[in-house]
mmCIF file with all atom_site columns, C-alpha atoms in Angstrom:
data_model
loop_
_atom_site.group_PDB
_atom_site.id
_atom_site.type_symbol
_atom_site.label_atom_id
_atom_site.label_alt_id
_atom_site.label_comp_id
_atom_site.label_asym_id
_atom_site.label_entity_id
_atom_site.label_seq_id
_atom_site.pdbx_PDB_ins_code
_atom_site.Cartn_x
_atom_site.Cartn_y
_atom_site.Cartn_z
_atom_site.occupancy
_atom_site.B_iso_or_equiv
_atom_site.pdbx_formal_charge
_atom_site.auth_seq_id
_atom_site.auth_comp_id
_atom_site.auth_asym_id
_atom_site.auth_atom_id
_atom_site.pdbx_PDB_model_num
ATOM 1   C CA . MET A 1 1   ? 76.572 112.384 -32.752 1.00 0.00 ? 28  MET A CA 1
ATOM 2   C CA . THR A 1 2   ? 73.295 111.688 -35.121 1.00 0.00 ? 29  THR A CA 1
ATOM 3   C CA . THR A 1 3   ? 71.974 108.187 -35.478 1.00 0.00 ? 30  THR A CA 1
ATOM 4   C CA . ILE A 1 4   ? 69.107 107.123 -37.190 1.00 0.00 ? 31  ILE A CA 1
ATOM 5   C CA . TYR A 1 5   ? 67.024 106.726 -34.574 1.00 0.00 ? 32  TYR A CA 1
ATOM 6   C CA . ASP A 1 6   ? 66.941 110.605 -33.933 1.00 0.00 ? 33  ASP A CA 1
ATOM 7   C CA . PHE A 1 7   ? 64.797 111.352 -37.211 1.00 0.00 ? 34  PHE A CA 1
ATOM 8   C CA . GLN A 1 8   ? 60.626 111.302 -36.716 1.00 0.00 ? 35  GLN A CA 1
ATOM 9   C CA . PRO A 1 9   ? 60.088 111.962 -40.470 1.00 0.00 ? 36  PRO A CA 1
ATOM 10  C CA . ARG A 1 10  ? 56.018 112.208 -41.442 1.00 0.00 ? 37  ARG A CA 1
ATOM 11  C CA . LEU A 1 11  ? 53.807 109.930 -43.107 1.00 0.00 ? 38  LEU A CA 1
ATOM 12  C CA . ALA A 1 12  ? 51.834 110.641 -45.705 1.00 0.00 ? 39  ALA A CA 1
ATOM 13  C CA . ASN A 1 13  ? 49.051 111.570 -43.266 1.00 0.00 ? 40  ASN A CA 1
ATOM 14  C CA . GLU A 1 14  ? 51.567 113.693 -41.417 1.00 0.00 ? 41  GLU A CA 1
ATOM 15  C CA . GLN A 1 15  ? 52.028 112.113 -38.102 1.00 0.00 ? 42  GLN A CA 1
ATOM 16  C CA . ALA A 1 16  ? 55.625 111.440 -37.286 1.00 0.00 ? 43  ALA A CA 1
ATOM 17  C CA . LEU A 1 17  ? 57.239 108.301 -36.817 1.00 0.00 ? 44  LEU A CA 1
ATOM 18  C CA . PRO A 1 18  ? 60.106 108.314 -34.598 1.00 0.00 ? 45  PRO A CA 1
ATOM 19  C CA . LEU A 1 19  ? 62.856 105.725 -35.747 1.00 0.00 ? 46  LEU A CA 1
ATOM 20  C CA . GLU A 1 20  ? 63.354 105.002 -32.507 1.00 0.00 ? 47  GLU A CA 1
ATOM 21  C CA . GLN A 1 21  ? 60.383 102.782 -32.809 1.00 0.00 ? 48  GLN A CA 1
ATOM 22  C CA . LEU A 1 22  ? 62.173 100.989 -35.049 1.00 0.00 ? 49  LEU A CA 1
ATOM 23  C CA . ARG A 1 23  ? 65.311 100.334 -33.516 1.00 0.00 ? 50  ARG A CA 1
ATOM 24  C CA . GLY A 1 24  ? 66.642 96.389  -33.619 1.00 0.00 ? 51  GLY A CA 1
ATOM 25  C CA . LYS A 1 25  ? 65.172 96.277  -37.319 1.00 0.00 ? 52  LYS A CA 1
ATOM 26  C CA . VAL A 1 26  ? 66.395 96.334  -40.611 1.00 0.00 ? 53  VAL A CA 1
ATOM 27  C CA . LEU A 1 27  ? 65.527 99.360  -42.718 1.00 0.00 ? 54  LEU A CA 1
ATOM 28  C CA . LEU A 1 28  ? 65.143 99.685  -46.419 1.00 0.00 ? 55  LEU A CA 1
ATOM 29  C CA . ILE A 1 29  ? 64.402 103.409 -47.105 1.00 0.00 ? 56  ILE A CA 1
ATOM 30  C CA . VAL A 1 30  ? 63.939 104.428 -50.971 1.00 0.00 ? 57  VAL A CA 1
ATOM 31  C CA . ASN A 1 31  ? 62.808 107.634 -52.546 1.00 0.00 ? 58  ASN A CA 1
ATOM 32  C CA . THR A 1 32  ? 59.983 107.066 -54.675 1.00 0.00 ? 59  THR A CA 1
ATOM 33  C CA . ALA A 1 33  ? 58.069 108.407 -57.593 1.00 0.00 ? 60  ALA A CA 1
ATOM 34  C CA . SER A 1 34  ? 54.682 107.044 -58.868 1.00 0.00 ? 61  SER A CA 1
ATOM 35  C CA . LYS A 1 35  ? 55.749 108.165 -62.731 1.00 0.00 ? 62  LYS A CA 1
ATOM 36  C CA . CYS A 1 36  ? 59.355 106.997 -63.297 1.00 0.00 ? 63  CYS A CA 1
ATOM 37  C CA . GLY A 1 37  ? 60.424 104.485 -65.385 1.00 0.00 ? 64  GLY A CA 1
ATOM 38  C CA . PHE A 1 38  ? 61.690 102.668 -62.359 1.00 0.00 ? 65  PHE A CA 1
ATOM 39  C CA . THR A 1 39  ? 58.261 102.950 -60.143 1.00 0.00 ? 66  THR A CA 1
ATOM 40  C CA . PRO A 1 40  ? 57.313 99.135  -61.249 1.00 0.00 ? 67  PRO A CA 1
ATOM 41  C CA . GLN A 1 41  ? 60.109 98.517  -58.552 1.00 0.00 ? 68  GLN A CA 1
ATOM 42  C CA . TYR A 1 42  ? 57.052 99.195  -56.161 1.00 0.00 ? 69  TYR A CA 1
ATOM 43  C CA . ASN A 1 43  ? 56.283 95.598  -56.740 1.00 0.00 ? 70  ASN A CA 1
ATOM 44  C CA . GLY A 1 44  ? 59.853 94.567  -55.506 1.00 0.00 ? 71  GLY A CA 1
ATOM 45  C CA . LEU A 1 45  ? 59.872 96.447  -52.639 1.00 0.00 ? 72  LEU A CA 1
ATOM 46  C CA . GLU A 1 46  ? 56.354 95.003  -51.678 1.00 0.00 ? 73  GLU A CA 1
ATOM 47  C CA . ALA A 1 47  ? 57.575 91.589  -52.285 1.00 0.00 ? 74  ALA A CA 1
ATOM 48  C CA . ILE A 1 48  ? 60.656 91.986  -50.115 1.00 0.00 ? 75  ILE A CA 1
ATOM 49  C CA . HIS A 1 49  ? 58.196 93.450  -47.638 1.00 0.00 ? 76  HIS A CA 1
ATOM 50  C CA . ARG A 1 50  ? 56.150 90.785  -47.718 1.00 0.00 ? 77  ARG A CA 1
ATOM 51  C CA . GLN A 1 51  ? 58.869 88.283  -47.079 1.00 0.00 ? 78  GLN A CA 1
ATOM 52  C CA . PHE A 1 52  ? 60.857 89.578  -44.717 1.00 0.00 ? 79  PHE A CA 1
ATOM 53  C CA . HIS A 1 53  ? 59.227 92.182  -42.536 1.00 0.00 ? 80  HIS A CA 1
ATOM 54  C CA . ALA A 1 54  ? 57.750 89.191  -39.779 1.00 0.00 ? 81  ALA A CA 1
ATOM 55  C CA . ARG A 1 55  ? 61.757 88.553  -39.734 1.00 0.00 ? 82  ARG A CA 1
ATOM 56  C CA . GLY A 1 56  ? 62.214 92.176  -39.028 1.00 0.00 ? 83  GLY A CA 1
ATOM 57  C CA . LEU A 1 57  ? 62.619 94.133  -42.129 1.00 0.00 ? 84  LEU A CA 1
ATOM 58  C CA . GLU A 1 58  ? 60.817 97.772  -42.793 1.00 0.00 ? 85  GLU A CA 1
ATOM 59  C CA . VAL A 1 59  ? 60.514 99.304  -45.930 1.00 0.00 ? 86  VAL A CA 1
ATOM 60  C CA . LEU A 1 60  ? 60.313 102.667 -46.032 1.00 0.00 ? 87  LEU A CA 1
ATOM 61  C CA . ALA A 1 61  ? 59.209 104.663 -49.023 1.00 0.00 ? 88  ALA A CA 1
ATOM 62  C CA . PHE A 1 62  ? 59.553 108.390 -49.023 1.00 0.00 ? 89  PHE A CA 1
ATOM 63  C CA . PRO A 1 63  ? 57.705 110.032 -52.547 1.00 0.00 ? 90  PRO A CA 1
ATOM 64  C CA . CYS A 1 64  ? 60.027 112.726 -54.079 1.00 0.00 ? 91  CYS A CA 1
ATOM 65  C CA . ASN A 1 65  ? 59.243 115.425 -56.877 1.00 0.00 ? 92  ASN A CA 1
ATOM 66  C CA . GLN A 1 66  ? 62.555 116.327 -57.574 1.00 0.00 ? 93  GLN A CA 1
ATOM 67  C CA . PHE A 1 67  ? 63.160 114.337 -60.709 1.00 0.00 ? 94  PHE A CA 1
ATOM 68  C CA . GLY A 1 68  ? 61.529 114.907 -63.614 1.00 0.00 ? 95  GLY A CA 1
ATOM 69  C CA . GLY A 1 69  ? 58.251 116.035 -61.888 1.00 0.00 ? 96  GLY A CA 1
ATOM 70  C CA . GLN A 1 70  ? 57.364 112.434 -61.490 1.00 0.00 ? 97  GLN A CA 1
ATOM 71  C CA . GLU A 1 71  ? 55.669 112.622 -58.578 1.00 0.00 ? 98  GLU A CA 1
ATOM 72  C CA . PRO A 1 72  ? 53.160 115.400 -59.114 1.00 0.00 ? 99  PRO A CA 1
ATOM 73  C CA . GLY A 1 73  ? 50.458 113.912 -56.854 1.00 0.00 ? 100 GLY A CA 1
ATOM 74  C CA . ASN A 1 74  ? 49.110 114.684 -53.187 1.00 0.00 ? 101 ASN A CA 1
ATOM 75  C CA . ALA A 1 75  ? 49.614 111.789 -50.404 1.00 0.00 ? 102 ALA A CA 1
ATOM 76  C CA . GLU A 1 76  ? 46.149 110.672 -51.151 1.00 0.00 ? 103 GLU A CA 1
ATOM 77  C CA . GLU A 1 77  ? 46.936 110.549 -54.739 1.00 0.00 ? 104 GLU A CA 1
ATOM 78  C CA . ILE A 1 78  ? 50.080 108.753 -54.305 1.00 0.00 ? 105 ILE A CA 1
ATOM 79  C CA . GLY A 1 79  ? 48.820 106.508 -51.412 1.00 0.00 ? 106 GLY A CA 1
ATOM 80  C CA . ALA A 1 80  ? 46.000 105.141 -53.928 1.00 0.00 ? 107 ALA A CA 1
ATOM 81  C CA . PHE A 1 81  ? 48.115 104.834 -57.058 1.00 0.00 ? 108 PHE A CA 1
ATOM 82  C CA . CYS A 1 82  ? 50.713 102.868 -55.126 1.00 0.00 ? 109 CYS A CA 1
ATOM 83  C CA . GLU A 1 83  ? 47.825 100.495 -53.104 1.00 0.00 ? 110 GLU A CA 1
ATOM 84  C CA . LYS A 1 84  ? 45.782 100.019 -56.527 1.00 0.00 ? 111 LYS A CA 1
ATOM 85  C CA . ASN A 1 85  ? 48.757 99.348  -58.701 1.00 0.00 ? 112 ASN A CA 1
ATOM 86  C CA . TYR A 1 86  ? 51.263 97.947  -56.618 1.00 0.00 ? 113 TYR A CA 1
ATOM 87  C CA . GLY A 1 87  ? 49.221 96.238  -53.407 1.00 0.00 ? 114 GLY A CA 1
ATOM 88  C CA . VAL A 1 88  ? 52.079 98.434  -51.298 1.00 0.00 ? 115 VAL A CA 1
ATOM 89  C CA . SER A 1 89  ? 51.124 97.911  -47.689 1.00 0.00 ? 116 SER A CA 1
ATOM 90  C CA . PHE A 1 90  ? 54.431 99.404  -46.371 1.00 0.00 ? 117 PHE A CA 1
ATOM 91  C CA . PRO A 1 91  ? 54.683 102.851 -45.083 1.00 0.00 ? 118 PRO A CA 1
ATOM 92  C CA . LEU A 1 92  ? 54.355 105.928 -47.224 1.00 0.00 ? 119 LEU A CA 1
ATOM 93  C CA . PHE A 1 93  ? 55.582 109.224 -45.777 1.00 0.00 ? 120 PHE A CA 1
ATOM 94  C CA . ALA A 1 94  ? 55.158 112.752 -46.819 1.00 0.00 ? 121 ALA A CA 1
ATOM 95  C CA . LYS A 1 95  ? 56.409 113.605 -49.748 1.00 0.00 ? 122 LYS A CA 1
ATOM 96  C CA . ILE A 1 96  ? 59.619 115.390 -49.541 1.00 0.00 ? 123 ILE A CA 1
ATOM 97  C CA . ASP A 1 97  ? 62.891 116.302 -51.113 1.00 0.00 ? 124 ASP A CA 1
ATOM 98  C CA . VAL A 1 98  ? 65.884 114.543 -50.965 1.00 0.00 ? 125 VAL A CA 1
ATOM 99  C CA . ASN A 1 99  ? 68.845 117.181 -52.521 1.00 0.00 ? 126 ASN A CA 1
ATOM 100 C CA . GLY A 1 100 ? 69.185 120.968 -52.108 1.00 0.00 ? 127 GLY A CA 1
ATOM 101 C CA . ASP A 1 101 ? 68.554 123.277 -49.397 1.00 0.00 ? 128 ASP A CA 1
ATOM 102 C CA . GLN A 1 102 ? 65.049 121.805 -48.581 1.00 0.00 ? 129 GLN A CA 1
ATOM 103 C CA . ALA A 1 103 ? 66.435 118.458 -48.490 1.00 0.00 ? 130 ALA A CA 1
ATOM 104 C CA . ASP A 1 104 ? 64.629 116.241 -45.737 1.00 0.00 ? 131 ASP A CA 1
ATOM 105 C CA . PRO A 1 105 ? 66.998 115.568 -42.404 1.00 0.00 ? 132 PRO A CA 1
ATOM 106 C CA . LEU A 1 106 ? 66.897 112.158 -42.837 1.00 0.00 ? 133 LEU A CA 1
ATOM 107 C CA . PHE A 1 107 ? 68.303 111.874 -46.354 1.00 0.00 ? 134 PHE A CA 1
ATOM 108 C CA . GLN A 1 108 ? 70.829 114.635 -45.445 1.00 0.00 ? 135 GLN A CA 1
ATOM 109 C CA . TYR A 1 109 ? 72.086 112.086 -42.572 1.00 0.00 ? 136 TYR A CA 1
ATOM 110 C CA . LEU A 1 110 ? 71.953 109.178 -45.414 1.00 0.00 ? 137 LEU A CA 1
ATOM 111 C CA . LYS A 1 111 ? 73.737 110.701 -47.844 1.00 0.00 ? 138 LYS A CA 1
ATOM 112 C CA . LYS A 1 112 ? 76.438 111.623 -45.380 1.00 0.00 ? 139 LYS A CA 1
ATOM 113 C CA . GLU A 1 113 ? 76.858 108.239 -44.258 1.00 0.00 ? 140 GLU A CA 1
ATOM 114 C CA . ALA A 1 114 ? 76.534 106.280 -47.471 1.00 0.00 ? 141 ALA A CA 1
ATOM 115 C CA . PRO A 1 115 ? 78.018 108.623 -50.198 1.00 0.00 ? 142 PRO A CA 1
ATOM 116 C CA . GLY A 1 116 ? 77.289 107.546 -53.765 1.00 0.00 ? 143 GLY A CA 1
ATOM 117 C CA . LEU A 1 117 ? 79.608 106.870 -56.963 1.00 0.00 ? 144 LEU A CA 1
ATOM 118 C CA . LEU A 1 118 ? 82.774 108.652 -56.749 1.00 0.00 ? 145 LEU A CA 1
ATOM 119 C CA . GLY A 1 119 ? 82.055 110.168 -53.298 1.00 0.00 ? 146 GLY A CA 1
ATOM 120 C CA . SER A 1 120 ? 78.689 112.011 -54.377 1.00 0.00 ? 147 SER A CA 1
ATOM 121 C CA . LYS A 1 121 ? 76.166 113.059 -51.785 1.00 0.00 ? 148 LYS A CA 1
ATOM 122 C CA . ALA A 1 122 ? 73.734 113.947 -54.008 1.00 0.00 ? 149 ALA A CA 1
ATOM 123 C CA . ILE A 1 123 ? 70.678 111.616 -54.901 1.00 0.00 ? 150 ILE A CA 1
ATOM 124 C CA . LYS A 1 124 ? 70.587 111.057 -58.343 1.00 0.00 ? 151 LYS A CA 1
ATOM 125 C CA . TRP A 1 125 ? 67.395 109.918 -59.593 1.00 0.00 ? 152 TRP A CA 1
ATOM 126 C CA . ASN A 1 126 ? 64.029 108.281 -58.051 1.00 0.00 ? 153 ASN A CA 1
ATOM 127 C CA . PHE A 1 127 ? 64.389 104.958 -56.257 1.00 0.00 ? 154 PHE A CA 1
ATOM 128 C CA . THR A 1 128 ? 67.873 105.080 -54.472 1.00 0.00 ? 155 THR A CA 1
ATOM 129 C CA . LYS A 1 129 ? 68.034 102.973 -51.824 1.00 0.00 ? 156 LYS A CA 1
ATOM 130 C CA . PHE A 1 130 ? 69.594 102.850 -48.612 1.00 0.00 ? 157 PHE A CA 1
ATOM 131 C CA . LEU A 1 131 ? 69.937 99.635  -46.051 1.00 0.00 ? 158 LEU A CA 1
ATOM 132 C CA . VAL A 1 132 ? 70.328 99.990  -42.754 1.00 0.00 ? 159 VAL A CA 1
ATOM 133 C CA . GLY A 1 133 ? 71.070 97.258  -40.234 1.00 0.00 ? 160 GLY A CA 1
ATOM 134 C CA . ARG A 1 134 ? 69.443 96.336  -36.982 1.00 0.00 ? 161 ARG A CA 1
ATOM 135 C CA . ASP A 1 135 ? 72.574 98.144  -35.241 1.00 0.00 ? 162 ASP A CA 1
ATOM 136 C CA . GLY A 1 136 ? 71.265 101.372 -36.769 1.00 0.00 ? 163 GLY A CA 1
ATOM 137 C CA . LYS A 1 137 ? 74.263 101.895 -39.159 1.00 0.00 ? 164 LYS A CA 1
ATOM 138 C CA . VAL A 1 138 ? 73.584 102.739 -42.698 1.00 0.00 ? 165 VAL A CA 1
ATOM 139 C CA . PHE A 1 139 ? 74.934 99.564  -44.725 1.00 0.00 ? 166 PHE A CA 1
ATOM 140 C CA . LYS A 1 140 ? 75.115 100.480 -48.235 1.00 0.00 ? 167 LYS A CA 1
ATOM 141 C CA . ARG A 1 141 ? 73.752 102.625 -50.614 1.00 0.00 ? 168 ARG A CA 1
ATOM 142 C CA . TYR A 1 142 ? 72.146 100.989 -53.953 1.00 0.00 ? 169 TYR A CA 1
ATOM 143 C CA . ALA A 1 143 ? 71.581 103.080 -57.405 1.00 0.00 ? 170 ALA A CA 1
ATOM 144 C CA . PRO A 1 144 ? 68.081 103.329 -58.891 1.00 0.00 ? 171 PRO A CA 1
ATOM 145 C CA . GLN A 1 145 ? 68.531 100.835 -61.025 1.00 0.00 ? 172 GLN A CA 1
ATOM 146 C CA . THR A 1 146 ? 69.287 98.068  -58.623 1.00 0.00 ? 173 THR A CA 1
ATOM 147 C CA . ARG A 1 147 ? 66.487 96.184  -58.455 1.00 0.00 ? 174 ARG A CA 1
ATOM 148 C CA . PRO A 1 148 ? 65.367 95.171  -54.865 1.00 0.00 ? 175 PRO A CA 1
ATOM 149 C CA . GLU A 1 149 ? 65.004 91.726  -55.964 1.00 0.00 ? 176 GLU A CA 1
ATOM 150 C CA . GLU A 1 150 ? 68.776 91.908  -56.136 1.00 0.00 ? 177 GLU A CA 1
ATOM 151 C CA . ILE A 1 151 ? 69.822 93.109  -52.967 1.00 0.00 ? 178 ILE A CA 1
ATOM 152 C CA . VAL A 1 152 ? 68.263 90.114  -51.383 1.00 0.00 ? 179 VAL A CA 1
ATOM 153 C CA . ALA A 1 153 ? 71.237 88.738  -50.235 1.00 0.00 ? 180 ALA A CA 1
ATOM 154 C CA . ASP A 1 154 ? 72.392 91.763  -48.131 1.00 0.00 ? 181 ASP A CA 1
ATOM 155 C CA . ILE A 1 155 ? 68.834 92.066  -46.505 1.00 0.00 ? 182 ILE A CA 1
ATOM 156 C CA . GLU A 1 156 ? 69.182 88.531  -45.747 1.00 0.00 ? 183 GLU A CA 1
ATOM 157 C CA . ALA A 1 157 ? 72.456 89.181  -44.231 1.00 0.00 ? 184 ALA A CA 1
ATOM 158 C CA . LEU A 1 158 ? 71.587 91.756  -41.999 1.00 0.00 ? 185 LEU A CA 1
ATOM 159 C CA . LEU A 1 159 ? 68.409 90.009  -40.529 1.00 0.00 ? 186 LEU A CA 1
ATOM 160 C CA . ALA A 1 160 ? 70.698 87.808  -39.568 1.00 0.00 ? 187 ALA A CA 1
ATOM 161 C CA . ALA A 1 161 ? 73.297 89.469  -37.648 1.00 0.00 ? 188 ALA A CA 1
#
């Protein structure tokens, strides 16, 4: 059976990051976009990263251009935007698809492990979030409109586990 640790997504610089290296950490995996109404959530993601990183949280951002063409830039442009506007210091990955035939395998796995509303496997918009426990199991999926600050209690519970 596949586990979260079997995946090796590519960072923005195209270098693979084997998730095996993050075994034992709590992961917050988010599909992101720079020109979305939810883009200000980068502030909350960065705040959570700074607050909990030393305790074992890893925020992983995956830019995606599938929703309204809201992530048109290349890796360099996306990184510069995130750093300049939101001070993002957590890893940004290479731009991916999260739905359809070309969906990234990691997101195929996440959607299967934590379906959305009414069992939907599709990601409905930017800033869908998946929280993964230290045990590597997908704990919960959060809707795009759920602000990062709203999941702090779940993060704290998983960090304490």
